[in-house]
Coordinates of C-alpha atoms and ligand atoms in Angstrom, one line a residue:
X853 CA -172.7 106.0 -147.0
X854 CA -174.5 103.7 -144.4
X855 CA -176.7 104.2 -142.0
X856 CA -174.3 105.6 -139.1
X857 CA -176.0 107.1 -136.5
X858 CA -177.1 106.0 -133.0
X859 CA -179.0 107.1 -129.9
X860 CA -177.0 106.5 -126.9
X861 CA -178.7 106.9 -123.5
X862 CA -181.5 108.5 -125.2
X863 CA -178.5 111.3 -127.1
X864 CA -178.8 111.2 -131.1
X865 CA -175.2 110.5 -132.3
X866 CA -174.5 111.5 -136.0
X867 CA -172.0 108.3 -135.7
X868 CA -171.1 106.8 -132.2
X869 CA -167.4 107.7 -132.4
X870 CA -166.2 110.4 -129.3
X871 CA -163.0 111.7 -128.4
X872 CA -162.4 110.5 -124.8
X873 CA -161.7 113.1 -122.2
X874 CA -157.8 113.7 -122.7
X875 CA -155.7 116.2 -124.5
X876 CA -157.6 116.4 -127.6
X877 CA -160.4 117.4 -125.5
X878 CA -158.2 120.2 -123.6
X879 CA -159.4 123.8 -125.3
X880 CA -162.3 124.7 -127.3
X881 CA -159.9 125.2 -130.4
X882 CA -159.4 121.2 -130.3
X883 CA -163.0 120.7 -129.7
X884 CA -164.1 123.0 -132.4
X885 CA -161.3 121.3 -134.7
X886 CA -162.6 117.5 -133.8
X887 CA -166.2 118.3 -134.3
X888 CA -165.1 120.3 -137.9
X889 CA -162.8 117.2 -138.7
X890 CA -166.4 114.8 -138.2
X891 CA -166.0 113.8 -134.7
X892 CA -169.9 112.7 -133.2
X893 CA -168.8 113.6 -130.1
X894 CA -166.7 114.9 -127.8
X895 CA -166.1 114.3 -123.9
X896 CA -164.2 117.0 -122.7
X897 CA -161.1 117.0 -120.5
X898 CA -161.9 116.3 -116.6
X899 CA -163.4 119.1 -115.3
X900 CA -163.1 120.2 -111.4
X901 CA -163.9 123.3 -109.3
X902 CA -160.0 123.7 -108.4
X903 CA -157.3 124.4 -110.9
X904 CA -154.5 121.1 -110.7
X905 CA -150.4 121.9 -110.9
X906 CA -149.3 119.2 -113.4
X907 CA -145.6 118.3 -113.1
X908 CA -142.7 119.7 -114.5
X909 CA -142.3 118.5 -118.0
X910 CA -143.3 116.2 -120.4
X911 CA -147.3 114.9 -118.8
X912 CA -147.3 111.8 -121.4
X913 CA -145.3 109.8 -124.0
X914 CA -145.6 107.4 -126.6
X915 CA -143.8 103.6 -126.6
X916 CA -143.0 101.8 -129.3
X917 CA -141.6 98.2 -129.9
X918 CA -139.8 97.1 -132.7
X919 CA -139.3 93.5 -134.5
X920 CA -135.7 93.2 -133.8
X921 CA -135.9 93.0 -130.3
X922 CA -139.0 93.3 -129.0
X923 CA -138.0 96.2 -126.7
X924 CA -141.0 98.4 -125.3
X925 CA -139.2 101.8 -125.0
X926 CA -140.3 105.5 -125.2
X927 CA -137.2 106.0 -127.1
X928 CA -137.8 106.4 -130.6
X929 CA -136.3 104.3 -133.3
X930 CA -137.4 103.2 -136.9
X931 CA -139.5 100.3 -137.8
X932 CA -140.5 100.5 -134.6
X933 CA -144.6 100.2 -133.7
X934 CA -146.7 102.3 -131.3
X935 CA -147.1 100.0 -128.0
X936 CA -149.5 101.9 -126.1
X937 CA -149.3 105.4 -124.5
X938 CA -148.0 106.3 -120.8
X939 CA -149.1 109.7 -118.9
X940 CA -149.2 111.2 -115.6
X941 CA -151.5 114.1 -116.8
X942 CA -154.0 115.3 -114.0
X943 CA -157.7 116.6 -114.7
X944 CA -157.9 119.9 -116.9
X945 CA -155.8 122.9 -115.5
X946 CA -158.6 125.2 -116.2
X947 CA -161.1 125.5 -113.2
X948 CA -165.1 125.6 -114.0
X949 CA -165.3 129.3 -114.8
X950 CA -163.0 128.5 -117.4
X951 CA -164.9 125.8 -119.0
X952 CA -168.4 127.7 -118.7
X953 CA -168.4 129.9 -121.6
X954 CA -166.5 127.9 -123.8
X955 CA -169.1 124.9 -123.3
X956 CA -172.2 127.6 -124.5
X957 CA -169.9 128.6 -127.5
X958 CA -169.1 124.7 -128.5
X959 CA -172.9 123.8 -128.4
X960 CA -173.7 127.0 -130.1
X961 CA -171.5 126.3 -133.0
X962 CA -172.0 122.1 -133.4
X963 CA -175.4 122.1 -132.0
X964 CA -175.9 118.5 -133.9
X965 CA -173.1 117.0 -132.5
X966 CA -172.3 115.5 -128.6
X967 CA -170.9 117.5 -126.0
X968 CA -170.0 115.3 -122.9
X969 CA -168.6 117.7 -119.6
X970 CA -166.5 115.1 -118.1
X971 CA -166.4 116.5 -114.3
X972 CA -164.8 115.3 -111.3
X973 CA -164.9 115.9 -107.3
X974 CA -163.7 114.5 -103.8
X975 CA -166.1 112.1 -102.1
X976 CA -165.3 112.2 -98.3
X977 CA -168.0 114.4 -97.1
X978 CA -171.1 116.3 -97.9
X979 CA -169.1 119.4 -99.2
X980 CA -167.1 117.1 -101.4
X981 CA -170.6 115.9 -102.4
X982 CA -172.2 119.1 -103.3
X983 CA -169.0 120.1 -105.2
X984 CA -170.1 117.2 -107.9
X985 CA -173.6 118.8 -108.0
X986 CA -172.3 122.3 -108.2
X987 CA -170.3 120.8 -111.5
X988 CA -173.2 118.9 -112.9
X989 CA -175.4 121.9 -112.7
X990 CA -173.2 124.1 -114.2
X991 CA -172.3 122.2 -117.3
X992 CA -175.5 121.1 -117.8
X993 CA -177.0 124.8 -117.7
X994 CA -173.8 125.4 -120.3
X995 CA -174.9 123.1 -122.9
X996 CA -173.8 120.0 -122.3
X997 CA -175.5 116.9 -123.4
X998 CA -174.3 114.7 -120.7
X999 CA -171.9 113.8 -117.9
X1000 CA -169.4 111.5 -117.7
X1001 CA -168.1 111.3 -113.9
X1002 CA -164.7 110.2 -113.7
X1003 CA -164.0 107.2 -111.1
X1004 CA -161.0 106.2 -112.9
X1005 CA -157.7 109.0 -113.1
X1006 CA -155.3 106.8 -111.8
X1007 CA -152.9 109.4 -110.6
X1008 CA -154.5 110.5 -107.4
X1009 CA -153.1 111.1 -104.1
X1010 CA -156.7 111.7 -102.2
X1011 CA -158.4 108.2 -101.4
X1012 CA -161.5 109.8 -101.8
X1013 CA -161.0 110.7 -105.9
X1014 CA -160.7 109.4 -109.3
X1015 CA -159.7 105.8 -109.1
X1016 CA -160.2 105.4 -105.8
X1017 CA -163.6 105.9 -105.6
X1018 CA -163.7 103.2 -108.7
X1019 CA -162.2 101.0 -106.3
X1020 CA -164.6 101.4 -103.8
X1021 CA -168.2 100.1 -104.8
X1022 CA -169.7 102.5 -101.7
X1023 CA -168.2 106.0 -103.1
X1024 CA -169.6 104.7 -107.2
X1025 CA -173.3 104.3 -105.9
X1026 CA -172.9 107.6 -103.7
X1027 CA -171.4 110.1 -105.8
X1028 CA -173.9 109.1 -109.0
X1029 CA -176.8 109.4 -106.9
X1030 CA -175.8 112.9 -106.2
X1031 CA -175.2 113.9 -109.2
X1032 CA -178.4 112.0 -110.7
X1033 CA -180.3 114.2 -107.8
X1034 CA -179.6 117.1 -109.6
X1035 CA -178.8 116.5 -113.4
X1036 CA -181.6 116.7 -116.1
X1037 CA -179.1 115.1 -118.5
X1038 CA -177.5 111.1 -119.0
X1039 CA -174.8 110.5 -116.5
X1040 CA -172.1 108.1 -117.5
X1041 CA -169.5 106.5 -115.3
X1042 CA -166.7 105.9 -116.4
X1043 CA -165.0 103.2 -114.5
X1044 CA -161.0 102.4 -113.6
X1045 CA -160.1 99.0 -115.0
X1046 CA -157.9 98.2 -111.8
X1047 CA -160.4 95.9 -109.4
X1048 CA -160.9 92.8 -109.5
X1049 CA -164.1 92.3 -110.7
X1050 CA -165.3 95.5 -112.6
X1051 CA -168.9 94.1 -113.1
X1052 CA -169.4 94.9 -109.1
X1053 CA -168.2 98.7 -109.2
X1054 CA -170.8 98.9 -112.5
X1055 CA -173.8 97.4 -110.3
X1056 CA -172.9 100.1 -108.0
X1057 CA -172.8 102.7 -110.3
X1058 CA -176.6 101.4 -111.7
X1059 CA -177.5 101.6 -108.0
X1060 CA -177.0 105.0 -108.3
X1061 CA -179.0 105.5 -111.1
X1062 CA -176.4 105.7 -113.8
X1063 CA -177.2 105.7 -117.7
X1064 CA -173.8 104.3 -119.1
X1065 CA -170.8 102.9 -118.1
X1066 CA -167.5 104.0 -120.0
X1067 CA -164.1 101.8 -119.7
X1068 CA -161.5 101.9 -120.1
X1069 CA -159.4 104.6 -118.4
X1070 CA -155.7 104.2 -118.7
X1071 CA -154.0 100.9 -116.5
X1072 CA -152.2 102.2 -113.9
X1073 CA -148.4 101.7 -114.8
X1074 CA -145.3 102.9 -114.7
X1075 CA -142.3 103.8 -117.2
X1076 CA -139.6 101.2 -118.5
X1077 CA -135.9 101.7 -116.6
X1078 CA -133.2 102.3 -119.3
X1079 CA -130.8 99.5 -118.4
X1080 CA -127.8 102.5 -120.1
X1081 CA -128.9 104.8 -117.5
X1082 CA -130.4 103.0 -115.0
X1083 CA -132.8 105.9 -114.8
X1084 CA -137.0 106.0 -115.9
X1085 CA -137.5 106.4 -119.4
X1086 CA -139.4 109.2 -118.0
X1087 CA -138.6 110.9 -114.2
X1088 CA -138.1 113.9 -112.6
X1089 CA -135.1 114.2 -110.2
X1090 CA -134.8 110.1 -110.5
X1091 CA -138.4 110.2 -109.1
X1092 CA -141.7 108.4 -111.2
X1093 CA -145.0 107.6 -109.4
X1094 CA -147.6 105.7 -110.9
X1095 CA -149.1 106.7 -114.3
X1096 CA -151.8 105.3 -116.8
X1097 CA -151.2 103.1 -119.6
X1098 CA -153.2 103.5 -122.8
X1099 CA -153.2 102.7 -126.6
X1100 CA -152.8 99.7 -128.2
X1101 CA -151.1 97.7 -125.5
X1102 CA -154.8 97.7 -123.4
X1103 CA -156.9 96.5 -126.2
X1104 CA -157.2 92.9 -125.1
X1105 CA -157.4 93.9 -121.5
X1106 CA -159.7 96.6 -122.2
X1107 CA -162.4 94.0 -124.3
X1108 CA -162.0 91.7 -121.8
X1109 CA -163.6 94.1 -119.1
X1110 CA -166.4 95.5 -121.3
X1111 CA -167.4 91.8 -121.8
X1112 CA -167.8 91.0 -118.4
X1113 CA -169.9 94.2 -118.3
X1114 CA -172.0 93.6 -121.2
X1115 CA -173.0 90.0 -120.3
X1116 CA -174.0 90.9 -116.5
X1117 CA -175.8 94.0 -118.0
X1118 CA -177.1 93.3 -121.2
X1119 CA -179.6 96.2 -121.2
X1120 CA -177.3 98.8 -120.2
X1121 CA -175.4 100.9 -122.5
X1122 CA -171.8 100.9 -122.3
X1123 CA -169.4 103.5 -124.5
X1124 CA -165.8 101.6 -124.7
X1125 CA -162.5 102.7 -125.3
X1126 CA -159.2 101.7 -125.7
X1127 CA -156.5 100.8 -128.1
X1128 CA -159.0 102.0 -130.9
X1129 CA -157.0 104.1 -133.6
X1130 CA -159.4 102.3 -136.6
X1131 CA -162.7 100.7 -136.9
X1132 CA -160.9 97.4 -136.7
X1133 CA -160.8 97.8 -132.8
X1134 CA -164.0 99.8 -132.5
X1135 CA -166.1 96.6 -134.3
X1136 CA -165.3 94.4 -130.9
X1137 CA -166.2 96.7 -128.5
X1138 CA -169.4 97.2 -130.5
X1139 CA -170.0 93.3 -131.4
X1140 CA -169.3 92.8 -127.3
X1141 CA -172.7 95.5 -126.9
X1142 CA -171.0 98.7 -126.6
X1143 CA -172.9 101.6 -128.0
X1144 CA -170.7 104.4 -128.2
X1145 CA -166.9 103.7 -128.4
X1146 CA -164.0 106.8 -127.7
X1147 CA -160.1 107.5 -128.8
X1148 CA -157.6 108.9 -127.3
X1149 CA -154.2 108.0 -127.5
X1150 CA -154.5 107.0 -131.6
X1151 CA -155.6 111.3 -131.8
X1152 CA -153.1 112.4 -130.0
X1153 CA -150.3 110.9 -132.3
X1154 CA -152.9 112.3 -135.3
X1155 CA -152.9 115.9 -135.7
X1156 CA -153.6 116.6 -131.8
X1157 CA -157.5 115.9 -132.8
X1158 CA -157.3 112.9 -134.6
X1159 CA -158.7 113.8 -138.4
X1160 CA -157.4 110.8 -140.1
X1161 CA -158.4 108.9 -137.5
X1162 CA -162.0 109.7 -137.3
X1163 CA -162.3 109.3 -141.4
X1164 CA -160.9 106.1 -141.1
X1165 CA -163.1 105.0 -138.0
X1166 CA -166.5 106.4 -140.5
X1167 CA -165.2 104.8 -143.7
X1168 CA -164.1 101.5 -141.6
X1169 CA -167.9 101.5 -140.3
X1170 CA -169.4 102.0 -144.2
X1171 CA -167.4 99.0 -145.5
X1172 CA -168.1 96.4 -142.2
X1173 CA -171.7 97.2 -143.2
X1174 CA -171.9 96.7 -146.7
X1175 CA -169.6 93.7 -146.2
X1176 CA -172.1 92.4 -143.9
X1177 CA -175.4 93.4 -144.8
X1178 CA -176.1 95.3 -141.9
X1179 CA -178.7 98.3 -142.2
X1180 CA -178.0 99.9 -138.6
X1181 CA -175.2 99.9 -136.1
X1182 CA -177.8 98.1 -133.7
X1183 CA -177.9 94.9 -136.1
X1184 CA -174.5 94.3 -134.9
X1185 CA -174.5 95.4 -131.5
X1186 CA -173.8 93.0 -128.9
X1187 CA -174.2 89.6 -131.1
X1188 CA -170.5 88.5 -129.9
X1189 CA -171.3 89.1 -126.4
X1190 CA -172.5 85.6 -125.1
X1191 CA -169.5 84.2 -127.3
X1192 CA -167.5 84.5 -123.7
X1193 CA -167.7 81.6 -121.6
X1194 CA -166.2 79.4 -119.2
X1195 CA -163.4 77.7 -119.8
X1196 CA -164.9 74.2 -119.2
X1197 CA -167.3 74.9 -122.2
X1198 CA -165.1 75.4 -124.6
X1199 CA -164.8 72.0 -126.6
X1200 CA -162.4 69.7 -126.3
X1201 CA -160.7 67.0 -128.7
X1202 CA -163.4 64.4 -129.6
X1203 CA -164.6 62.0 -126.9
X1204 CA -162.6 64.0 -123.9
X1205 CA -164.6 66.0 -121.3
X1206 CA -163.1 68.9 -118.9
X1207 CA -164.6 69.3 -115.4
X1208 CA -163.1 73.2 -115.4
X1209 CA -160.4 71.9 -112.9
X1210 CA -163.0 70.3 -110.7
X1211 CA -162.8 66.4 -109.6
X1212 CA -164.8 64.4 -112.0
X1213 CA -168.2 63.7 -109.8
X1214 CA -170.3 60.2 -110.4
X1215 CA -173.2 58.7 -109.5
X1216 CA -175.5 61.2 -106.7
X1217 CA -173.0 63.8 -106.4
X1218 CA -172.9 64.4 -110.2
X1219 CA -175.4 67.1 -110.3
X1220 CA -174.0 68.8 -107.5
X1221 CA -170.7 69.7 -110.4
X1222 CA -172.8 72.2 -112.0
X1223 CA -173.5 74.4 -109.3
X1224 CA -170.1 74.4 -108.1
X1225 CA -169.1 75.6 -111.5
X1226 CA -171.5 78.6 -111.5
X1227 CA -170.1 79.9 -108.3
Ligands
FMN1280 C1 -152.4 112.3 -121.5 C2 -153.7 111.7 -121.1 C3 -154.6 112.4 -120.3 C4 -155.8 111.8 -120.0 N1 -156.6 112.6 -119.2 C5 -157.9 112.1 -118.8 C6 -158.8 112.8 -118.1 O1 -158.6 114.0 -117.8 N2 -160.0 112.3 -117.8 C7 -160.3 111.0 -118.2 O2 -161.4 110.5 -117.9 N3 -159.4 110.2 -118.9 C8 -158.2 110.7 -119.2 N4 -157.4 110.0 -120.0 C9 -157.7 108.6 -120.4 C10 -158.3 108.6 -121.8 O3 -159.5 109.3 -122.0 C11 -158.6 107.1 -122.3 O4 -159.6 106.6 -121.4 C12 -157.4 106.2 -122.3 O5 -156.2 106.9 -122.8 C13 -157.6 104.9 -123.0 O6 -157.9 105.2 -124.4 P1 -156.8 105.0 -125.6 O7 -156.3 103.6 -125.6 O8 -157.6 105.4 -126.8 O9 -155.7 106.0 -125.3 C14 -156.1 110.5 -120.4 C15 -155.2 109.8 -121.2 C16 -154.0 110.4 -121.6 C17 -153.1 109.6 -122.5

């Protein structure tokens, strides 16, 4: 067995492999199943002060494609792949109170391994404020080793919640201050991959005192129209609203934002996640600098919890590093990460040159092209 542990924003980590704040992370009967099944961490399902009234039905389903036709369908069929995930799940239905004792009896029973309190507010006011402290304190004061603040559910109707306020580089640096006013443990953000430029709503987070970014939260989406029916794979009444998209589908899409990430912040940890379900995915989030990576959708299609996953994620990791001679998860961390460049330095066929789309510049201009390019 390899050397497999790692200290994440100053937490030890038995191995750097969580369950993401989803359904396996619902009840402390998953959580006490994940941690018995080898999971180094947990982050629980979003917790707020208010119960939420999911909708009627199923909350998320699986899609598949197949080789015969390429169709991306929920419907199931053989031969046919797992595309990525869709759900319109809110936070947890349990309220705090709910949470609280469970938390103490978690730590109490896996004291060695990771338990993240993922916790989540408004952001319009001062009371909104407070009700992220009020959260913080309590999980923290619960045993929780960290926080992961969730700018990212992509379902919400209030402007001034989940992905919204990862939308709005203001609300990031806010809300983390507040809760860094009053938390003794690591706060993580964890960030929605719909903006533009993700690397601005991570500076904001830093601002705010932040110890980690996490991304990727699902991409908002919605379901395929059954061209029999004419109706969602997935509605109620005929209705759909937006959901989040997650599995393998975001994998490329997901990499591509922790890179940008990792190269403007190459001294800040980042935990990624998305579109793992072996260690095959998990070894590019960790060669782009991540330090912690998490699973959801491949654990919900394993066992609720994801057993087989996590063994194959730990034996994955033993046999990358006795294939490559590494001793410690941090002599592979990040050495991909400046392998992402513009497209203007990538090399062309021999003797041709590529001014990234700019006119080619002579004589005293010429220098000017450079800077141009950098902007
Ligand atoms: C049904 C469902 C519910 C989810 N609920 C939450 C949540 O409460 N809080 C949160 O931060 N992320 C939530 N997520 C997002 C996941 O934690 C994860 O970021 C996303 O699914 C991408 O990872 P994956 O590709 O491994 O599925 C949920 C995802 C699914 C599929």
């Amino acid at each position: 067995m390899s050397n497999r542990t790692a200290t994440f924003t100053g937490i030890e980590f038995e191995n750097p492999f969580l369950l993401s704040s989803a359904p396996p992370t619902e009840s402390e009967a998953n959580i006490l199943r994940a941690f018995e099944a080898g999971w180094g961490g947990v982050v629980t399902k979003t917790i707020g002060l208010h119960p939420v009234v999911n909708v009627a039905g199923a909350k998320a389903k699986f899609m598949r494609t197949s080789i015969d036709d390429g169709r991306v369908s929920m419907k199931k069929r053989d031969n046919a792949a797992v595309h990525s995930s869709w759900n319109w799940e809110l936070i947890s239905d349990k309220a705090l109170d709910w949470w609280l004792p469970r938390l103490r009896r978690i730590k109490a029973a896996y004291p060695n391994r990771v338990l993240i309190a993922s916790i989540m507010a408004g952001s319009g006011n001062d009371k909104e404020l407070k009700a992220w402290q009020t959260l913080a304190i309590a999980c923290q004061e619960n045993g929780a080793d960290g926080l992961e603040l969730n700018f990212s559910c992509p379902h919400m109707d209030r402007k001034d919640m989940g992905s919204n306020i990862g939308r709005d580089q203001g609300l990031c640096s806010v809300v983390t201050e507040a809760v860094k006013e009053v938390a003794k443990i690591p706060v993580w953000c964890k960030l929605t991959p719909s903006t533009a430029d993700i690397v601005v709503e991570a500076a904001a987070c830093f601002r705010g005192g932040a110890d980690a970014i996490v991304s990727s939260n699902t991409f908002p989406s919605i379901p395929v129209i059954d061209p029999d029916t004419l109706e969602f794979e997935i509605n109620l009444d005929g209705f759909v609203s937006s959901g989040g998209l997650g599995g393998p589908a975001i994998l490329p899409i997901s990499l591509a934002k922790m890179a940008a990430m990792t190269q403007a912040f190459p001294d800040k940890a980042f935990s990624g996640i998305g579109g793992i379900s072996d260690f095959n995915q998990a070894a590019s989030y960790f060669l782009l600098g991540c330090g912690t990576v998490q699973v959801c959708t491949a654990a919900m299609l394993d066992h609720a919890v994801g057993p087989n996953v996590i063994k194959r994620l730990l034996t994955g990791l033993d046999a990358f590093m006795e294939k490559h001679n590494f001793k410690s998860i941090e002599d592979f961390r990040g050495i991909r990460r400046d392998r992402v460049v513009l497209q203007s330095k990538i090399r062309r066929p021999a003797g041709d040159d590529y001014q990234g789309g700019y006119e080619p510049v002579e004589g005293y201009a010429a220098p000017q092209l450079d800077e141009a390019k950098s902007k």
